[in-house]
């Protein structure tokens, strides 16, 4: 089991500049509270979550407050307001939330609402259901007092119009098509969206001072996706899973690959078997490779996990995945390990 020692760092920014060696995890006792999020820019989201965690608040409140930061950020093109639209130019949002009691809520393909995570929480708390989609989710949000807004910013509209010029999208990427290409030994199997596009979905996991875990995941999904497409992020067990006895996990990257192997649930079950968060994430990534082989050339999937001791880890298919941590020791960004060179 990998152990890291956290050293004291007082500011939010300084740790980002610190070398990796300056930050490691002691492994003695339980590190709590703690919050961990996919992708480096989400140090800001962690800082917001930290306000709740450091004042003794509940992990559930912390993760909701935390992920609202990228949801409201017009410069974050993968989450909430300013998220890149589908191929018809419409921004549709997916989000889910899960607490220590296995309460769950999610919204899928929600339009015109700035904070899908808060709607997901209300689905969890105010309805007899666990998932609402599309117009029904919107009507529910409006009935709960959410304001209807235009989520397409000038920047995301411009990016969409740019994409329209080439419309690099292969809706015919069926299993049949893929198998044909593999048979022809094509070196590069095109994915139906620009793979260079950042996958910046935020998945956030937290443990509060009472040792309770919660998680939240929110995204605008794959850029220029087919209308109605829903990825892993709002699906409990795929984009997020929390088991208060064991740990929590979340994912980012091409959701189709995560959904088919119940990614986050798989990571938590691997931790239940005794694997560290990092090894559990690695084994989940390896399972995708085993299942899909050549079919996943050039795509990214990353998992992030936190266990009940406050140990954490991440692993991805491709280079480039990173994640942000905050504890009493300060804030730090880690580069995730990855399978492919
Ligand atoms: N996992 C997200 C989805 O498939 C995308 C991402 O992480 O950027 O919708």
XYZ file of C-alpha atoms and ligand atoms in Angstrom:
350
model
C 0.000 0.000 0.000
C 1.461 3.296 -1.019
C 1.863 5.782 1.803
C 2.504 9.448 1.516
C 3.434 12.024 4.101
C 1.631 15.333 4.135
C 3.789 18.228 5.254
C 2.441 21.549 6.473
C 1.805 24.140 3.766
C -0.016 27.261 4.693
C -1.333 28.813 1.491
C -3.438 27.480 -1.329
C -1.108 28.451 -4.127
C 2.292 27.623 -2.637
C 1.623 23.885 -2.565
C 0.909 23.924 -6.275
C 4.420 25.116 -6.842
C 5.909 22.683 -4.387
C 7.736 19.627 -5.568
C 6.059 16.282 -5.233
C 8.490 15.282 -2.494
C 7.341 18.133 -0.303
C 3.989 16.446 0.085
C 3.357 12.937 1.151
C 0.869 11.036 3.211
C 1.718 9.792 6.684
C -0.571 6.820 6.700
C -0.650 6.965 10.495
C -4.193 7.179 11.736
C -6.963 8.627 9.641
C -6.496 11.792 7.610
C -9.698 13.751 8.037
C -11.245 15.909 6.990
C -10.094 15.515 3.402
C -11.417 16.482 -0.007
C -10.165 15.234 -3.349
C -11.222 16.211 -6.863
C -10.475 15.223 -10.412
C -8.271 17.709 -12.308
C -5.813 20.333 -11.081
C -7.950 23.480 -11.558
C -10.346 22.059 -9.006
C -8.076 23.192 -6.167
C -10.542 26.090 -6.195
C -13.481 23.747 -5.764
C -11.641 21.943 -2.963
C -11.000 25.262 -1.231
C -14.720 25.957 -1.257
C -15.512 22.476 0.081
C -12.847 22.992 2.711
C -14.798 25.876 4.246
C -17.487 23.383 5.238
C -15.141 20.548 6.179
C -12.770 22.647 8.279
C -15.626 24.062 10.298
C -16.895 20.606 11.180
C -19.577 20.466 8.487
C -20.922 17.457 6.674
C -19.114 15.936 3.681
C -22.355 16.091 1.696
C -22.613 19.862 2.135
C -18.930 20.219 1.331
C -19.052 18.375 -1.992
C -22.172 20.210 -3.122
C -20.638 23.602 -2.307
C -17.321 22.585 -3.868
C -18.525 21.473 -7.258
C -20.692 24.570 -7.612
C -17.452 26.506 -8.222
C -16.688 24.979 -11.671
C -20.416 24.816 -12.426
C -20.577 28.613 -12.218
C -17.244 29.210 -13.954
C -17.732 30.335 -17.582
C -14.122 29.420 -18.345
C -14.594 25.787 -17.385
C -15.746 24.321 -20.671
C -16.592 20.876 -19.294
C -18.889 21.703 -16.403
C -22.037 23.790 -15.949
C -22.220 27.354 -17.267
C -19.824 27.707 -20.210
C -19.726 23.936 -20.795
C -19.391 22.972 -24.450
C -22.742 22.147 -26.028
C -23.954 19.086 -27.870
C -23.642 18.927 -31.658
C -26.894 20.906 -31.985
C -25.450 23.749 -29.914
C -27.416 22.981 -26.746
C -25.704 22.708 -23.373
C -27.001 19.708 -21.433
C -25.763 18.923 -17.954
C -25.391 15.678 -15.978
C -24.773 15.455 -12.232
C -25.123 13.136 -9.272
C -24.560 13.131 -5.544
C -24.300 10.391 -2.902
C -24.032 10.545 0.882
C -22.923 8.290 3.722
C -26.360 6.690 4.043
C -26.431 5.597 0.380
C -28.912 8.354 -0.377
C -28.534 9.220 -4.045
C -29.835 11.769 -6.537
C -29.066 12.579 -10.115
C -30.106 14.671 -13.092
C -29.384 13.862 -16.698
C -29.498 16.034 -19.802
C -30.667 19.008 -17.775
C -30.806 22.288 -19.695
C -30.743 25.957 -18.642
C -29.858 25.461 -14.972
C -26.580 26.714 -13.528
C -26.267 24.195 -10.685
C -27.322 20.681 -11.670
C -25.642 19.313 -8.524
C -28.112 21.176 -6.325
C -31.011 19.857 -8.395
C -29.580 16.334 -7.997
C -29.451 16.850 -4.243
C -33.097 17.916 -4.218
C -34.042 14.881 -6.314
C -32.411 12.896 -3.489
C -34.084 14.800 -0.676
C -37.454 15.929 -1.993
C -38.637 13.213 -4.353
C -39.329 9.495 -4.010
C -37.008 8.933 -6.987
C -33.256 8.897 -7.578
C -32.914 10.121 -11.178
C -34.690 12.750 -13.257
C -33.918 13.395 -16.921
C -34.417 16.054 -19.557
C -37.504 18.228 -19.451
C -38.809 16.525 -16.314
C -35.599 17.424 -14.511
C -35.927 21.009 -15.731
C -39.545 21.276 -14.605
C -38.577 19.906 -11.203
C -35.728 22.426 -10.927
C -38.029 25.303 -11.825
C -40.599 24.107 -9.291
C -37.846 24.197 -6.671
C -37.140 27.840 -7.482
C -34.091 27.483 -9.734
C -33.642 30.250 -12.278
C -33.666 29.482 -15.990
C -30.539 30.805 -17.690
C -28.710 30.513 -20.991
C -25.732 28.218 -20.364
C -24.110 28.855 -23.747
C -21.463 31.548 -23.297
C -19.989 33.515 -26.215
C -16.850 31.375 -25.805
C -18.608 28.027 -25.918
C -20.785 29.168 -28.825
C -17.655 30.174 -30.719
C -16.026 26.806 -30.032
C -19.156 25.024 -31.259
C -19.267 27.084 -34.480
C -15.610 26.309 -35.028
C -16.326 22.608 -34.556
C -19.244 22.820 -36.985
C -16.812 23.711 -39.780
C -15.430 20.201 -39.778
C -17.966 18.404 -37.555
C -15.434 15.731 -36.723
C -17.892 13.303 -35.305
C -18.484 9.761 -36.275
C -21.965 8.709 -35.280
C -21.342 5.477 -37.142
C -18.824 4.332 -34.619
C -20.805 1.237 -33.993
C -19.317 -2.025 -32.830
C -19.565 -3.241 -36.415
C -17.555 -0.280 -37.704
C -14.909 -0.628 -34.995
C -14.465 -4.324 -35.631
C -14.026 -3.667 -39.351
C -11.313 -1.128 -38.621
C -9.533 -3.434 -36.214
C -9.638 -6.205 -38.800
C -8.061 -3.848 -41.332
C -5.399 -3.142 -38.731
C -6.009 0.582 -38.778
C -3.434 2.209 -36.568
C -5.672 4.956 -35.273
C -9.281 4.277 -34.502
C -11.081 7.601 -34.635
C -13.295 8.374 -31.703
C -16.487 10.284 -32.447
C -15.290 13.440 -30.724
C -12.087 15.401 -30.707
C -9.968 13.384 -28.290
C -7.649 16.315 -27.694
C -10.530 17.988 -25.912
C -9.972 18.216 -22.182
C -12.022 15.907 -20.027
C -12.594 18.197 -17.108
C -15.603 16.673 -15.397
C -15.364 17.281 -11.697
C -15.748 14.267 -9.458
C -15.274 15.274 -5.815
C -14.973 12.948 -2.811
C -14.842 14.093 0.795
C -14.564 12.707 4.315
C -15.688 14.977 7.150
C -14.426 15.218 10.751
C -16.886 12.511 11.724
C -15.328 10.163 9.184
C -18.382 10.183 6.922
C -17.955 10.085 3.154
C -19.893 11.760 0.347
C -19.298 12.466 -3.313
C -20.516 14.632 -6.170
C -19.935 14.515 -9.895
C -21.008 17.137 -12.447
C -20.310 17.711 -16.128
C -21.521 19.097 -19.423
C -20.475 15.724 -20.837
C -18.600 15.053 -24.029
C -18.242 18.119 -26.207
C -20.482 18.046 -29.298
C -22.114 14.797 -28.243
C -25.256 13.476 -29.873
C -28.374 15.144 -28.576
C -29.680 13.146 -25.626
C -26.381 11.418 -24.939
C -25.775 10.715 -21.266
C -22.358 9.629 -20.013
C -21.113 8.087 -16.790
C -21.129 11.203 -14.647
C -24.776 11.176 -13.444
C -24.929 7.407 -13.085
C -24.419 6.146 -9.555
C -21.952 3.264 -9.691
C -20.388 4.548 -12.917
C -19.345 8.196 -12.409
C -19.578 8.076 -8.619
C -19.965 5.607 -5.793
C -19.752 5.964 -2.026
C -19.749 3.177 0.534
C -19.340 4.677 3.971
C -17.727 1.505 5.333
C -15.073 1.304 2.620
C -14.456 4.413 0.567
C -15.583 6.405 -2.437
C -14.631 6.656 -6.095
C -15.321 8.828 -9.106
C -14.351 8.940 -12.758
C -13.600 11.206 -15.676
C -12.967 10.653 -19.366
C -14.977 8.822 -21.983
C -18.091 7.856 -20.071
C -19.126 5.083 -22.420
C -16.137 3.037 -21.275
C -16.871 3.696 -17.606
C -20.557 2.838 -17.773
C -19.955 -0.578 -19.306
C -17.871 -1.745 -16.335
C -19.666 0.174 -13.555
C -16.388 1.992 -12.984
C -16.696 3.735 -9.640
C -18.543 0.851 -8.023
C -15.833 -1.468 -9.295
C -13.142 0.695 -7.691
C -14.961 0.685 -4.346
C -15.430 -3.088 -4.481
C -11.711 -3.487 -5.184
C -10.969 -1.376 -2.110
C -13.334 -3.645 -0.153
C -11.089 -6.520 -1.209
C -8.214 -4.716 0.486
C -6.561 -2.842 -2.364
C -5.297 0.685 -1.787
C -7.162 3.461 -3.609
C -4.418 3.748 -6.218
C -4.217 0.025 -6.926
C -8.007 -0.240 -6.997
C -8.088 2.530 -9.622
C -5.328 0.812 -11.598
C -7.162 -2.490 -11.576
C -10.329 -0.805 -12.802
C -8.393 0.805 -15.671
C -6.820 -2.566 -16.471
C -10.285 -4.073 -16.628
C -11.235 -1.574 -19.332
C -8.107 -2.493 -21.278
C -8.903 -6.181 -20.929
C -12.491 -5.695 -22.016
C -11.832 -3.334 -24.887
C -8.290 -3.834 -26.161
C -7.780 -1.981 -29.430
C -11.167 -0.328 -29.221
C -9.978 2.218 -26.693
C -6.878 3.429 -28.524
C -6.411 7.137 -27.940
C -9.096 7.664 -25.359
C -8.840 8.739 -21.761
C -10.482 7.342 -18.645
C -9.343 8.286 -15.147
C -10.450 7.020 -11.751
C -9.977 8.671 -8.385
C -10.582 7.045 -4.997
C -10.531 7.810 -1.286
C -10.755 5.245 1.510
C -11.896 5.421 5.127
C -8.345 6.039 6.341
C -8.102 9.150 4.199
C -5.754 7.438 1.757
C -6.279 8.391 -1.853
C -5.077 7.577 -5.331
C -5.832 7.894 -9.005
C -5.006 6.035 -12.207
C -5.784 6.573 -15.857
C -5.520 4.983 -19.259
C -3.535 7.797 -20.824
C -1.005 10.332 -19.632
C -2.381 13.648 -18.416
C -4.803 12.826 -15.616
C -4.289 14.758 -12.398
C -6.178 15.489 -9.234
C -6.320 17.951 -6.367
C -6.280 17.241 -2.618
C -6.937 19.373 0.411
C -6.373 18.379 4.052
C -5.370 20.179 7.232
C -1.854 20.039 5.785
C -2.812 22.206 2.838
C -3.540 21.805 -0.846
C -1.698 19.778 -3.449
C -2.049 18.617 -7.027
C -0.950 15.097 -7.969
C -0.241 13.683 -11.388
C -2.056 10.376 -11.695
C -0.178 7.307 -12.847
C -1.266 5.840 -16.147
C -1.104 2.635 -18.065
C -0.003 3.803 -21.512
C 3.419 5.423 -22.106
N -17.081 11.503 -18.169
C -17.706 12.571 -18.899
C -18.746 12.005 -19.818
O -18.504 10.968 -20.427
C -16.783 13.386 -19.698
C -15.580 13.927 -19.053
O -15.082 13.425 -18.049
O -15.109 14.944 -19.547
O -19.753 12.632 -19.994
